[in-house]
């Protein structure tokens, strides 16, 4: 059943609690950057979000 667990994690975008809490630590910078048009400091891990979370934010000019 490991394949089923992996599919559920992927489809529901489940992540370890530590990753979620790490991203919340960066949330103030992300929100401020969004409203000021600046970019927050680079992600601390690969993946595109504040901590590699693959942030789905779309920027519209």
XYZ file of N, CA and C in Angstrom:
183
model
N 0.790 -1.213 0.000
C 0.000 0.000 0.000
C 0.835 1.282 0.000
N 2.161 1.192 -0.026
C 2.936 2.436 -0.058
C 2.602 3.304 -1.270
N 2.299 2.673 -2.413
C 1.941 3.436 -3.610
C 0.663 4.230 -3.414
N -0.297 3.633 -2.717
C -1.555 4.319 -2.439
C -1.325 5.520 -1.530
N -0.528 5.320 -0.483
C -0.212 6.444 0.416
C 0.478 7.571 -0.337
N 1.408 7.219 -1.222
C 2.130 8.238 -1.986
C 1.171 8.980 -2.920
N 0.258 8.266 -3.564
C -0.716 8.902 -4.454
C -1.638 9.839 -3.680
N -2.056 9.423 -2.499
C -2.914 10.276 -1.668
C -2.161 11.533 -1.253
N -0.911 11.366 -0.827
C -0.096 12.528 -0.447
C 0.039 13.503 -1.608
N 0.299 12.983 -2.794
C 0.481 13.830 -3.972
C -0.821 14.521 -4.356
N -1.896 13.757 -4.436
C -3.170 14.318 -4.888
C -3.757 15.315 -3.907
N -3.568 15.090 -2.614
C -4.106 15.993 -1.601
C -3.086 17.034 -1.155
N -1.901 16.981 -1.761
C -0.804 17.896 -1.430
C -0.489 17.852 0.067
N -0.557 16.650 0.644
C -0.210 16.506 2.065
C 1.287 16.662 2.235
N 1.647 17.359 3.301
C 3.057 17.598 3.605
C 3.275 17.375 5.089
N 4.519 17.095 5.465
C 4.817 16.970 6.898
C 4.528 18.295 7.619
N 4.091 18.195 8.860
C 3.755 19.378 9.658
C 4.941 20.326 9.736
N 6.150 19.813 9.862
C 7.343 20.656 9.937
C 7.451 21.559 8.706
N 7.185 21.008 7.509
C 7.252 21.820 6.288
C 6.206 22.932 6.304
N 5.017 22.615 6.774
C 3.944 23.613 6.848
C 4.325 24.724 7.827
N 4.837 24.353 8.993
C 5.226 25.351 9.990
C 6.390 26.204 9.493
N 7.342 25.585 8.783
C 8.457 26.348 8.218
C 7.945 27.383 7.220
N 6.969 26.998 6.389
C 6.404 27.950 5.435
C 5.660 29.082 6.141
N 4.993 28.772 7.245
C 4.291 29.816 7.990
C 5.261 30.839 8.559
N 6.470 30.409 8.893
C 7.495 31.342 9.393
C 7.844 32.376 8.322
N 7.705 32.011 7.065
C 8.055 32.888 5.948
C 6.847 33.673 5.424
N 5.670 33.386 5.921
C 4.446 33.951 5.352
C 4.402 35.472 5.407
N 4.851 36.084 6.483
C 4.834 37.550 6.568
C 5.614 38.170 5.417
N 6.790 37.625 5.122
C 7.616 38.160 4.039
C 6.930 37.966 2.691
N 6.266 36.839 2.504
C 5.577 36.567 1.245
C 4.397 37.528 1.057
N 3.612 37.729 2.099
C 2.462 38.636 2.015
C 2.935 40.065 1.779
N 3.935 40.496 2.511
C 4.475 41.839 2.323
C 5.007 42.017 0.906
N 5.729 41.027 0.404
C 6.266 41.107 -0.950
C 5.143 41.194 -1.973
N 4.094 40.456 -1.754
C 2.969 40.483 -2.685
C 2.338 41.873 -2.755
N 2.170 42.499 -1.629
C 1.502 43.799 -1.591
C 2.415 44.966 -1.950
N 3.711 44.781 -1.846
C 4.643 45.866 -2.191
C 5.263 45.670 -3.563
N 5.017 44.505 -4.190
C 5.585 44.239 -5.507
C 7.032 43.807 -5.457
N 7.543 43.565 -4.280
C 8.922 43.097 -4.137
C 8.909 41.578 -4.028
N 10.080 41.002 -4.191
C 10.201 39.549 -4.054
C 10.811 39.232 -2.697
N 10.233 38.272 -1.973
C 10.839 37.875 -0.708
C 12.176 37.208 -0.985
N 12.960 37.019 0.066
C 14.248 36.376 -0.130
C 14.039 35.021 -0.788
N 15.074 34.486 -1.479
C 14.919 33.241 -2.225
C 14.490 32.074 -1.334
N 13.856 31.067 -1.937
C 13.445 29.897 -1.163
C 14.640 29.232 -0.501
N 14.401 28.635 0.653
C 15.488 27.984 1.369
C 15.715 26.570 0.880
N 14.764 26.018 0.109
C 14.937 24.698 -0.489
C 14.342 24.734 -1.873
N 14.646 23.742 -2.674
C 14.131 23.682 -4.043
C 12.628 23.494 -4.038
N 11.965 24.017 -5.057
C 10.540 23.774 -5.168
C 9.726 25.006 -5.488
N 10.257 26.196 -5.310
C 9.565 27.385 -5.752
C 8.822 28.160 -4.700
N 8.399 27.569 -3.614
C 7.685 28.293 -2.572
C 8.649 28.810 -1.535
N 8.153 29.426 -0.491
C 9.024 29.960 0.539
C 10.002 28.931 1.081
N 9.550 27.721 1.254
C 10.448 26.648 1.700
C 10.327 25.442 0.786
N 10.251 25.709 -0.490
C 10.162 24.613 -1.425
C 8.777 24.039 -1.553
N 7.776 24.790 -1.197
C 6.425 24.271 -1.199
C 5.754 24.303 -2.553
N 6.418 24.884 -3.550
C 5.780 25.000 -4.849
C 4.661 26.008 -4.838
N 4.887 27.167 -4.268
C 3.896 28.220 -4.123
C 3.148 28.448 -5.426
N 1.813 28.281 -5.436
C 1.044 28.428 -6.661
C 0.630 29.868 -6.971
N 1.187 30.848 -6.285
C 0.797 32.246 -6.480
C 1.061 32.681 -7.921
N 0.091 33.345 -8.520
C 0.240 33.867 -9.869
C 0.399 35.378 -9.774
N 1.397 35.908 -10.493
C 1.610 37.354 -10.512
C 1.045 37.898 -11.805
N 0.186 38.893 -11.709
C -0.418 39.516 -12.882
C 0.049 40.960 -12.957
N 0.528 41.344 -14.125
C 0.985 42.737 -14.299
C -0.168 43.659 -14.547
